[in-house]
PDB file of C-alpha atoms and ligand atoms in Angstrom:
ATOM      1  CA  UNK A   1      14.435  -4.664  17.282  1.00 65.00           C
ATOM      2  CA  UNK A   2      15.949  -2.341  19.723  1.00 59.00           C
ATOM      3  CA  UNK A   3      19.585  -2.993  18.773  1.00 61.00           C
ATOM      4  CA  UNK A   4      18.480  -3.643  14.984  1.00 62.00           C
ATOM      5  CA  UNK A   5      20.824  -1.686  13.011  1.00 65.00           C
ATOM      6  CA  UNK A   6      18.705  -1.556  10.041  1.00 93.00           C
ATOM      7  CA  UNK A   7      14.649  -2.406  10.311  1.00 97.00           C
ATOM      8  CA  UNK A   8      12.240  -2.151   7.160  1.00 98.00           C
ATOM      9  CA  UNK A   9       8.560  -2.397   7.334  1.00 98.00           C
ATOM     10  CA  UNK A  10       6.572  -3.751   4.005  1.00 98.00           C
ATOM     11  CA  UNK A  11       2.967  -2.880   4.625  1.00 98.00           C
ATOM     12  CA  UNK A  12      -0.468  -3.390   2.591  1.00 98.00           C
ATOM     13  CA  UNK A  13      -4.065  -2.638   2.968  1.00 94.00           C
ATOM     14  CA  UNK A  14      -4.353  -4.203   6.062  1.00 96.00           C
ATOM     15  CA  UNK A  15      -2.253  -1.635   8.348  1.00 98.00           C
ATOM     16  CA  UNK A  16      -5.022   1.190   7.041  1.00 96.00           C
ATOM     17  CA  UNK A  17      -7.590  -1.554   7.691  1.00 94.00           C
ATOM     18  CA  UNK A  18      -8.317  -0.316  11.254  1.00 96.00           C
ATOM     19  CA  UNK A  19      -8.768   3.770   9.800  1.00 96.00           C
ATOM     20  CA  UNK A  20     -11.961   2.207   8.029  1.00 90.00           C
ATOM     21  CA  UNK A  21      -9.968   1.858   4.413  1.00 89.00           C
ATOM     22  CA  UNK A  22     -11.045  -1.220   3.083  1.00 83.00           C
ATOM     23  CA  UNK A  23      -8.825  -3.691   1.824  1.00 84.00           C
ATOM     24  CA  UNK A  24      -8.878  -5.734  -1.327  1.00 79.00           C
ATOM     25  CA  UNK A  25      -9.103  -9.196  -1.163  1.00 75.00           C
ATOM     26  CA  UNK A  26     -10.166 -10.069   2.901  1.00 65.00           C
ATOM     27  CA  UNK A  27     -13.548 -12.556   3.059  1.00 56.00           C
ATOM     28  CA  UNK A  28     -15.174 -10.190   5.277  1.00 53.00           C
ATOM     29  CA  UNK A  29     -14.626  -6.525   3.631  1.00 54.00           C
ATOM     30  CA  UNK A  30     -12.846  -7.554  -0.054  1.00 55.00           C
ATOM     31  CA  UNK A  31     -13.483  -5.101  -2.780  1.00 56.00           C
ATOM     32  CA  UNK A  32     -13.059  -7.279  -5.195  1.00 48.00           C
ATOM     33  CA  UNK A  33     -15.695  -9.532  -4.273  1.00 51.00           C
ATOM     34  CA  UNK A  34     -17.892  -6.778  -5.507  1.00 68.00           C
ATOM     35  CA  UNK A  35     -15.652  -5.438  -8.938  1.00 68.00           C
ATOM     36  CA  UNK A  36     -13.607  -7.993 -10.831  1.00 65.00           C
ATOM     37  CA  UNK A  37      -9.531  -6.454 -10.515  1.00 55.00           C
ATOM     38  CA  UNK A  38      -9.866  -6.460 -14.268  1.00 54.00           C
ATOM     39  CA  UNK A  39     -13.006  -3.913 -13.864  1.00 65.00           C
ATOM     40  CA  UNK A  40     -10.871  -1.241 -12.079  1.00 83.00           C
ATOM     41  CA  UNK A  41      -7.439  -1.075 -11.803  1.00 88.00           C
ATOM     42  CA  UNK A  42      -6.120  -1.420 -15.376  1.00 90.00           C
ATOM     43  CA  UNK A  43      -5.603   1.161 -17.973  1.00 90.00           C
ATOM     44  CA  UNK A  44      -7.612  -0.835 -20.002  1.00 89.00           C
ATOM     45  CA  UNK A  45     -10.752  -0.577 -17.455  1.00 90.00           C
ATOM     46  CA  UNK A  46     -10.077   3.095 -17.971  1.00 88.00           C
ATOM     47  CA  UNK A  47     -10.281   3.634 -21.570  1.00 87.00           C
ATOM     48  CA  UNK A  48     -13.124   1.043 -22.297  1.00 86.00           C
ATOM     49  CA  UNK A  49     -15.350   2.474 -18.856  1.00 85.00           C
ATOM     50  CA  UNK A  50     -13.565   5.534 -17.771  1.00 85.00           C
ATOM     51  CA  UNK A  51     -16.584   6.712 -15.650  1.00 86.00           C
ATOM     52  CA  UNK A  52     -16.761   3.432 -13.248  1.00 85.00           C
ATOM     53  CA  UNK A  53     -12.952   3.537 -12.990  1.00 89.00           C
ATOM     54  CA  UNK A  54     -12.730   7.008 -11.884  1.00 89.00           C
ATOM     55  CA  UNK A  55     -16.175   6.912  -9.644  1.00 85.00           C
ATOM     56  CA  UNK A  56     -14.604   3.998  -7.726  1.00 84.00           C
ATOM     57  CA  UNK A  57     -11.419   5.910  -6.921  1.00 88.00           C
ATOM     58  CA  UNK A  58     -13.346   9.065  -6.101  1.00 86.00           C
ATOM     59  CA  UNK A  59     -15.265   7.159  -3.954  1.00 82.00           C
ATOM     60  CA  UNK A  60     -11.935   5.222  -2.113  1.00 83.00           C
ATOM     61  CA  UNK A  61     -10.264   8.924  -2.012  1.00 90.00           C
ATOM     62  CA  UNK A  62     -13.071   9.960  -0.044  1.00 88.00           C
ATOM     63  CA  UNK A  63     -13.150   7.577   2.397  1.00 85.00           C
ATOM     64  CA  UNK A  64      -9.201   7.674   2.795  1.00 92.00           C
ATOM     65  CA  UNK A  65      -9.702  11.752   2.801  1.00 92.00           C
ATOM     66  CA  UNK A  66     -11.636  11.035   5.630  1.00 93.00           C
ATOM     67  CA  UNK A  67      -9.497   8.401   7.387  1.00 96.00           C
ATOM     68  CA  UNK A  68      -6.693   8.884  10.089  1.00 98.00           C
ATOM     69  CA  UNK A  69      -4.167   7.058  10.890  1.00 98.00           C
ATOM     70  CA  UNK A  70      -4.431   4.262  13.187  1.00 98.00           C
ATOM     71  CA  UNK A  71      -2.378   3.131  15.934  1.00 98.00           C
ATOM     72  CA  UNK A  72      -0.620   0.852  13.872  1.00 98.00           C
ATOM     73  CA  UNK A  73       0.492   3.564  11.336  1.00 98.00           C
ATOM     74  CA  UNK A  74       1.656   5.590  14.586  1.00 98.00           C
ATOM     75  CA  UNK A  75       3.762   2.737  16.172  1.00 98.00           C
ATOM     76  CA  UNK A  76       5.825   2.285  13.099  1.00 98.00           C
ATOM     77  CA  UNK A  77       6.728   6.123  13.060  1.00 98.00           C
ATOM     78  CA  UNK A  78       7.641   5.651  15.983  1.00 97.00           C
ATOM     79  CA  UNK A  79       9.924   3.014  15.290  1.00 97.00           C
ATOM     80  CA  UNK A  80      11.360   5.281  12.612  1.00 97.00           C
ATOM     81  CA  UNK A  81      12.190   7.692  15.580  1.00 96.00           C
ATOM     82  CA  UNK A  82      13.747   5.072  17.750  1.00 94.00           C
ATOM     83  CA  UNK A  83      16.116   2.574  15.338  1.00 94.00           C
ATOM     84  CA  UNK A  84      19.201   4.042  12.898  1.00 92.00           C
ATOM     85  CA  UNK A  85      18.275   2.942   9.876  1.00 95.00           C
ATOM     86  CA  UNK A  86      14.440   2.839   9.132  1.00 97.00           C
ATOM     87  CA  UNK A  87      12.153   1.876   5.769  1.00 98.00           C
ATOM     88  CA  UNK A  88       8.977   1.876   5.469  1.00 98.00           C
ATOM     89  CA  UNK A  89       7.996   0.247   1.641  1.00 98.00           C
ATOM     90  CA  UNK A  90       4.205   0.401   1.399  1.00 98.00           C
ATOM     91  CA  UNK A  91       1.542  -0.763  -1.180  1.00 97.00           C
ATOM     92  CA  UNK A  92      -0.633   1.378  -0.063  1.00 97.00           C
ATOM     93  CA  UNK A  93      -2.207   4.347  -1.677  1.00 96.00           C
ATOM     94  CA  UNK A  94      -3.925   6.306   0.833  1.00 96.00           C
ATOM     95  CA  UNK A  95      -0.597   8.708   2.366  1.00 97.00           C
ATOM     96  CA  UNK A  96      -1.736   7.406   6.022  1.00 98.00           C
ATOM     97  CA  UNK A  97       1.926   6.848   7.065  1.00 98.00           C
ATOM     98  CA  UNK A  98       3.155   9.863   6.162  1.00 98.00           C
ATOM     99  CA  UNK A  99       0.255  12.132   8.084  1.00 97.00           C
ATOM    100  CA  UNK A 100       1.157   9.463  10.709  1.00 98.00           C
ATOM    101  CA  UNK A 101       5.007  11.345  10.934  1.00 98.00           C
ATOM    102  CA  UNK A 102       6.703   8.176   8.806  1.00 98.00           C
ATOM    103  CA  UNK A 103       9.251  10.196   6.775  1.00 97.00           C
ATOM    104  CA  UNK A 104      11.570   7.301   5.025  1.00 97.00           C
ATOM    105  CA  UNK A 105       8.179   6.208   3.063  1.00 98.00           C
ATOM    106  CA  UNK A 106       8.706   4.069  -0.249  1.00 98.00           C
ATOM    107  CA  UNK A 107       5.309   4.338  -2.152  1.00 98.00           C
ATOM    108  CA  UNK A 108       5.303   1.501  -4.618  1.00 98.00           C
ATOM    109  CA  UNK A 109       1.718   1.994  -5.918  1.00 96.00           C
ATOM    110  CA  UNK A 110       1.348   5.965  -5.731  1.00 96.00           C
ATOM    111  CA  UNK A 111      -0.733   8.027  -3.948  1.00 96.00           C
ATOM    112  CA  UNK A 112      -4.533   8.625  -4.967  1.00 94.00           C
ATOM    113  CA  UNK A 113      -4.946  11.791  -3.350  1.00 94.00           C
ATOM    114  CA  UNK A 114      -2.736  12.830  -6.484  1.00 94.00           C
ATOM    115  CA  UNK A 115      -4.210  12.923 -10.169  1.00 92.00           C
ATOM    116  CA  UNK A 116      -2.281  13.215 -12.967  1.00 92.00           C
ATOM    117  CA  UNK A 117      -2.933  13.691 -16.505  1.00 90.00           C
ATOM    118  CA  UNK A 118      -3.719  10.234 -18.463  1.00 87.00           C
ATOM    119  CA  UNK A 119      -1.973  11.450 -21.650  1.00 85.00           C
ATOM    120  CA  UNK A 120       1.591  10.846 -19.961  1.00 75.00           C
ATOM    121  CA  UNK A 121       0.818   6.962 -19.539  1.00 74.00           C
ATOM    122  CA  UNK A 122      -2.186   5.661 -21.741  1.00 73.00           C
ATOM    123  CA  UNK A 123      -1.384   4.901 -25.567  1.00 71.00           C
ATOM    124  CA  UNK A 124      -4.752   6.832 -26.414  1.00 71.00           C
ATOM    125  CA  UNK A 125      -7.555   8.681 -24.675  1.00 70.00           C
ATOM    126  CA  UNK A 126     -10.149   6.901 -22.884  1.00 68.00           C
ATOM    127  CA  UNK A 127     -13.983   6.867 -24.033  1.00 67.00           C
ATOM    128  CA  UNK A 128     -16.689   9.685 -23.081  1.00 67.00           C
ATOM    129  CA  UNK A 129     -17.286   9.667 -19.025  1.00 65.00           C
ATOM    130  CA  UNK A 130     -16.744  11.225 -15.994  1.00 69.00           C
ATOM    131  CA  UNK A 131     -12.717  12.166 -15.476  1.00 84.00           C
ATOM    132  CA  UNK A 132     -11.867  15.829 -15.333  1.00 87.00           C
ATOM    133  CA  UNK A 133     -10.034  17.562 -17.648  1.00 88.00           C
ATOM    134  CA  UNK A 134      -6.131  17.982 -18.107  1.00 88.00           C
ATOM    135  CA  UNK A 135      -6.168  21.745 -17.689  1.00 89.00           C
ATOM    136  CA  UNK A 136      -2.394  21.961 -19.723  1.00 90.00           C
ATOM    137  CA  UNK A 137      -3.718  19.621 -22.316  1.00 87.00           C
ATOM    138  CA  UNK A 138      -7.703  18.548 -21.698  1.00 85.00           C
ATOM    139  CA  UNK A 139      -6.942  14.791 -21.755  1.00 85.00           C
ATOM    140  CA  UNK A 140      -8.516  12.998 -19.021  1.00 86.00           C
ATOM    141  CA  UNK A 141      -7.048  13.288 -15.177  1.00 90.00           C
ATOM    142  CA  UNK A 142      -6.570   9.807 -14.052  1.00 91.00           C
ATOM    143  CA  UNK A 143      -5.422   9.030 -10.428  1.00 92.00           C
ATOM    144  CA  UNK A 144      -1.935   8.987  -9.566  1.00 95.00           C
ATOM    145  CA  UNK A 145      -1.719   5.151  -8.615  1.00 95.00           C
ATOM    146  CA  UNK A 146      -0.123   2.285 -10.198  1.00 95.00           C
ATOM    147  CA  UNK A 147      -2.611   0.041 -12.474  1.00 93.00           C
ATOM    148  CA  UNK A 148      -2.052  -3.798 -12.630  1.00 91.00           C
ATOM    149  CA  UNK A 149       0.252  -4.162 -15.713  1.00 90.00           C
ATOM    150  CA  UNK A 150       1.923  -0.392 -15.193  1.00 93.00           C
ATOM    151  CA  UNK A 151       5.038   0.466 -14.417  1.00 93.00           C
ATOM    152  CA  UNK A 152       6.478   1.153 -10.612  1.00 96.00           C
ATOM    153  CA  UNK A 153       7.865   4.960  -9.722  1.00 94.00           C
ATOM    154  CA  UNK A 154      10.719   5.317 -11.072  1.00 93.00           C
ATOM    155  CA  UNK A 155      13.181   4.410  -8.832  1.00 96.00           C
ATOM    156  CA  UNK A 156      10.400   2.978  -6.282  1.00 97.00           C
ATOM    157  CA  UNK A 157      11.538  -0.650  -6.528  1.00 97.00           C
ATOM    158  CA  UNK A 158      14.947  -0.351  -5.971  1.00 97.00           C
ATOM    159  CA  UNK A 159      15.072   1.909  -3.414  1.00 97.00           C
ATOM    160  CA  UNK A 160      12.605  -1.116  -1.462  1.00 98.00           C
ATOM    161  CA  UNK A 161      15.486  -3.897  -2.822  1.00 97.00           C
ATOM    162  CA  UNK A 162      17.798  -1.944  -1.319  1.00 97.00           C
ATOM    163  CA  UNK A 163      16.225  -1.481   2.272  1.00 97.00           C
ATOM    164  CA  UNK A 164      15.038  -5.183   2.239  1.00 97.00           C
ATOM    165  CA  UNK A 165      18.629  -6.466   1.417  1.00 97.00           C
ATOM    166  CA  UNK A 166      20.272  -4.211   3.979  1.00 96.00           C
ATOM    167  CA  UNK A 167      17.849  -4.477   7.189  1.00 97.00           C
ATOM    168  CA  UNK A 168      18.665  -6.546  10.133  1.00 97.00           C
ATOM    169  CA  UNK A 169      14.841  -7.278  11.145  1.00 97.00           C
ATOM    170  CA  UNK A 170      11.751  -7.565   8.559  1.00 98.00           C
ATOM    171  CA  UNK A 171       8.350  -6.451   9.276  1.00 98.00           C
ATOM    172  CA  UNK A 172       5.440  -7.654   6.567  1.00 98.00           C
ATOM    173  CA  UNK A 173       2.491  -6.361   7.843  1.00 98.00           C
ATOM    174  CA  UNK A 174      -0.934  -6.575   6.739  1.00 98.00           C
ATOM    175  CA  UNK A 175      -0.258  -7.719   3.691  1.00 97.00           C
ATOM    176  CA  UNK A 176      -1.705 -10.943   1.447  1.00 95.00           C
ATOM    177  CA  UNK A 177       1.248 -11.161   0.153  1.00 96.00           C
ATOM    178  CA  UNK A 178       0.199 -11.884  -3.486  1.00 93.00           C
ATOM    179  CA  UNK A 179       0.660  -8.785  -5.890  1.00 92.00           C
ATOM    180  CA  UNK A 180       4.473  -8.858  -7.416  1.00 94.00           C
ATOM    181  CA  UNK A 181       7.176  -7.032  -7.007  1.00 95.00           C
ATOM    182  CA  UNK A 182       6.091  -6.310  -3.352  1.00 97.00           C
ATOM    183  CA  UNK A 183       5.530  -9.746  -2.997  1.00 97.00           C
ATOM    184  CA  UNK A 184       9.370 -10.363  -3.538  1.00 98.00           C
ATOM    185  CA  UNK A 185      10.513  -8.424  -0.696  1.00 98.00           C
ATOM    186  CA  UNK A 186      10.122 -10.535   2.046  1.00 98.00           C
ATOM    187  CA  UNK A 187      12.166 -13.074   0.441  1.00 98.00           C
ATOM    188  CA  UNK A 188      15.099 -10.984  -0.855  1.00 97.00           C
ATOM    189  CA  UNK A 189      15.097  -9.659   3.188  1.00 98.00           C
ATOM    190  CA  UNK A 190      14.883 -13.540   4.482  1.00 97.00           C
ATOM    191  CA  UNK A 191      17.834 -14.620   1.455  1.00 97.00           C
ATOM    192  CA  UNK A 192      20.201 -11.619   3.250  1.00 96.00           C
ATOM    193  CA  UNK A 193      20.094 -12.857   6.489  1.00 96.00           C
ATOM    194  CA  UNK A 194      17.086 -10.666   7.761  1.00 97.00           C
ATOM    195  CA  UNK A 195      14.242 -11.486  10.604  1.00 97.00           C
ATOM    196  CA  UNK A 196      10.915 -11.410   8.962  1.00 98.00           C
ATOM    197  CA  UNK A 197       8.356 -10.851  11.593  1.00 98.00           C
ATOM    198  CA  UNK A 198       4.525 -10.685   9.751  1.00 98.00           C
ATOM    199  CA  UNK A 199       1.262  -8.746  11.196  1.00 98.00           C
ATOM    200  CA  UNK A 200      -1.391 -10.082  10.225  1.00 98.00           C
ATOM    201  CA  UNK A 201      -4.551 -12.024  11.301  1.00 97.00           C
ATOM    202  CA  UNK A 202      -4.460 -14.530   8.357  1.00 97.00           C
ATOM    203  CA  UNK A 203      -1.543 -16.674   7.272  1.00 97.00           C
ATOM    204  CA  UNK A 204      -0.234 -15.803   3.676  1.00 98.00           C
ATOM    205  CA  UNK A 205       2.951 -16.675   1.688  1.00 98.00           C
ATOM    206  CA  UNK A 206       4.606 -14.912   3.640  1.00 98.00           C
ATOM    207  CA  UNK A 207       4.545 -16.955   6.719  1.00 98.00           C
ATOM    208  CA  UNK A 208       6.954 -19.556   5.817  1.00 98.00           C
ATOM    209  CA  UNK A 209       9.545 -16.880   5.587  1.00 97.00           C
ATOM    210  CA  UNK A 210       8.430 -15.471   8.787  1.00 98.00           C
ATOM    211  CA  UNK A 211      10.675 -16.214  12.087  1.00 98.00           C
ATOM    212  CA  UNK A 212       8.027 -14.919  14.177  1.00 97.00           C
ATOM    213  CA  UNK A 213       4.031 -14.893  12.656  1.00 98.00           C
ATOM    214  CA  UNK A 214       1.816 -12.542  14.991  1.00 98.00           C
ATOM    215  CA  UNK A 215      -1.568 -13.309  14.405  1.00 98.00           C
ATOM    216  CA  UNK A 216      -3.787 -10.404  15.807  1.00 98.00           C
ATOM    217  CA  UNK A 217      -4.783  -7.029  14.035  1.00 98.00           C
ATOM    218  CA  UNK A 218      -1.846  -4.178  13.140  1.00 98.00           C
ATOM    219  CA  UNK A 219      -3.491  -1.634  15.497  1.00 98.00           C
ATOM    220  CA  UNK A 220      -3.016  -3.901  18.445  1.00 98.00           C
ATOM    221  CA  UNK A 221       0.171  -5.651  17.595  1.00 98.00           C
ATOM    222  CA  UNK A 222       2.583  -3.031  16.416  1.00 98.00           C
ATOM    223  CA  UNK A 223       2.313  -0.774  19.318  1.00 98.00           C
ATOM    224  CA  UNK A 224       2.604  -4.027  21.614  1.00 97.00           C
ATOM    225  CA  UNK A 225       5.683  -5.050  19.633  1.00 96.00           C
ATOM    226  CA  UNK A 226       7.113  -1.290  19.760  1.00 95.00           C
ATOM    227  CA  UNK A 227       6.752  -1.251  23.281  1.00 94.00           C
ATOM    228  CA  UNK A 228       8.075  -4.519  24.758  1.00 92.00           C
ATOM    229  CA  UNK A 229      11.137  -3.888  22.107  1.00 88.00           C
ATOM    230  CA  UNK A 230      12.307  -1.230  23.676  1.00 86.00           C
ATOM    231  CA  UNK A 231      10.762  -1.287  27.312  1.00 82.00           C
ATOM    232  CA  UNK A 232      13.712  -2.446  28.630  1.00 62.00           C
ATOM    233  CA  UNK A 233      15.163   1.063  28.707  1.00 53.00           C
TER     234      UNK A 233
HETATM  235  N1  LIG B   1      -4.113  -5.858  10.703  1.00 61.04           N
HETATM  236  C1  LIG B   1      -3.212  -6.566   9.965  1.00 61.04           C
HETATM  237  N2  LIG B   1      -3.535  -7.223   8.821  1.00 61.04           N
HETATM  238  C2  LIG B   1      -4.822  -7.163   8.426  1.00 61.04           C
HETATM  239  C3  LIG B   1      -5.825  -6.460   9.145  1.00 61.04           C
HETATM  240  C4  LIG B   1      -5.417  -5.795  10.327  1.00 61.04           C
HETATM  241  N3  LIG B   1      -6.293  -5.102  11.090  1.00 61.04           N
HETATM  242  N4  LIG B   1      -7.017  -6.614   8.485  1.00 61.04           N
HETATM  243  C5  LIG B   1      -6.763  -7.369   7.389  1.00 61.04           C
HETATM  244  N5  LIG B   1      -5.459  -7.709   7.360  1.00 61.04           N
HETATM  245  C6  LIG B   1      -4.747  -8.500   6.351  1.00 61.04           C
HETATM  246  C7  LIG B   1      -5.560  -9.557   5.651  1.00 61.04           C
HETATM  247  O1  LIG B   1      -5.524 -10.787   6.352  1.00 61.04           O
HETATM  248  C8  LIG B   1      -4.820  -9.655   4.304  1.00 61.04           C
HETATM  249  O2  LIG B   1      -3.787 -10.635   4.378  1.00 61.04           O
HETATM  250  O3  LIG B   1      -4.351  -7.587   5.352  1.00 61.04           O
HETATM  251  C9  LIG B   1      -4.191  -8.276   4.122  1.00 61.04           C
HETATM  252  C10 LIG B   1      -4.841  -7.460   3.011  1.00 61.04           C
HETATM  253  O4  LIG B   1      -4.547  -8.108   1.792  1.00 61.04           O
HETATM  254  P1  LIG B   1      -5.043  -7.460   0.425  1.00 61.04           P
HETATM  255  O5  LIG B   1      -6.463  -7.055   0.577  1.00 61.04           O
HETATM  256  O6  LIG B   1      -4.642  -8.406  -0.661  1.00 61.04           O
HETATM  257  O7  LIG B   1      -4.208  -6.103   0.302  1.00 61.04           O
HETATM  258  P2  LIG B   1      -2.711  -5.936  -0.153  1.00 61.04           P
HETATM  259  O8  LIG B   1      -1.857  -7.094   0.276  1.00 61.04           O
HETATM  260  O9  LIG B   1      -2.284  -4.588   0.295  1.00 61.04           O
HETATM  261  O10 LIG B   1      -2.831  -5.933  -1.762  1.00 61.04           O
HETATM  262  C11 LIG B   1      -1.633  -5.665  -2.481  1.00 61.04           C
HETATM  263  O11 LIG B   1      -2.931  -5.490  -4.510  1.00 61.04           O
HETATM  264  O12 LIG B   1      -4.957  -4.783  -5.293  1.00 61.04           O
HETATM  265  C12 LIG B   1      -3.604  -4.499  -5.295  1.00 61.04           C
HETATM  266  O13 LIG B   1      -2.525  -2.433  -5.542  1.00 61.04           O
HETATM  267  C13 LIG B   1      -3.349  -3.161  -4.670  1.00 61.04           C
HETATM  268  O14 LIG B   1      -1.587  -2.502  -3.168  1.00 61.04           O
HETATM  269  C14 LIG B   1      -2.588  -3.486  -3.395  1.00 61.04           C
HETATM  270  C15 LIG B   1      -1.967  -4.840  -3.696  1.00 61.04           C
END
């Protein structure tokens, strides 16, 4: 990496795992071994069960209020500091890289220490329960994340295109490599010529693209891999 023009990182739940945010799918810690996907993260879990749906994120927002960044978050701000051209596209919700000095941060899936006001994206308001109240127009807050079946951020997805097409080096790290459009970013950076390297204890789709497949934890690896690439001086 240390004469990489251009390096992007793609990173999921699994780069927070080590700041005690769970992630979603792993055997050991999965959420959704406990809540069917359908049961949370949908705007239509939200209107027909509001309460559960907004419980469960005030719970996760708690935990990631209390988490700090890990040593994996802090090696790739580092990075950011030490290459030309650095991205950092993350499915993650929990605003870990950016209290971790990232400042090129693409957050495909919003933030949930944000709320916003339901009204702007549900077709109707949900049923009784627990959200608080729009205080401009008293429809339901919801949290400021992307729900399976919702749109990206404007612009979000194109901005990642962009950085995947253009990098010279690849990182995918702890990610399953599953949810789409992330999913399609390690292949759009392999199909323009860049080197995937993945993080990440597990195999996952991923690897086949991957020229080099570090098995081992984020908060280990990345600062290992930060410091041997530029140790030479
Ligand atoms: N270091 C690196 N990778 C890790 C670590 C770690 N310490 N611990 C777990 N992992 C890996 C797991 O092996 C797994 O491949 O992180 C990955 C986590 O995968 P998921 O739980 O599926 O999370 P993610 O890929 O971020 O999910 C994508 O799905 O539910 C939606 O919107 C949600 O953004 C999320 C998206």
């Amino acid at each position: 990496m240390r004469g990489a023009r251009g390096v992007a990182a793609l990173t999921g739940s699994g780069v927070s795992a080590e700041s005690g945010v769970p992630t979603f799918r792993d055997a050991q810690t999965g959420l959704w071994e406990r809540f069917d996907p359908e049961e949370l993260a949908t705007p239509e879990a939200f209107l027909r069960d509001p309460k559960l749906v907004w419980e469960w994120y005030s719970w996760r927002r708690e935990l990631v209020a209390r988490a700090e960044p890990n040593p994996a978050h802090r090696a790739l701000a580092d990075l950011e500091r030490r290459v030309p051209s650095f991205a950092l596209i993350t499915q993650n919700v929990d605003g870990l890289h950016r209290r971790a000095g990232s400042r090129n941060v693409i957050e495909l899936h919003g933030n949930i220490l944000r709320t916003v006001c339901s009204a702007e994206r549900l077709p109707r308001e949900p049923g009784e329960g627990a959200p608080p109240r729009c205080p401009r127009c008293g429809a339901p807050l919801r949290p400021d994340v992307v729900w399976f079946g919702e749109a990206l951020p404007p612009g979000a997805m194109e901005a990642a295109s962009e950085a995947a097409r253009s990098c010279e080096v690849f990182l995918c790290v702890g990610t399953s490599g599953v949810v789409y459009p992330a999913a399609g970013l390690p292949r759009e950076a392999a199909g323009a010529g860049a080197l995937v390297v993945e993080v990440n204890p597990e195999p996952t789709p991923v690897t086949p693209l991957a020229a080099f497949a570090l098995r081992g934890r984020a908060g280990e690896l990345l600062p290992a891999l930060v410091a041997a690439a530029f140790s030479a001086g």
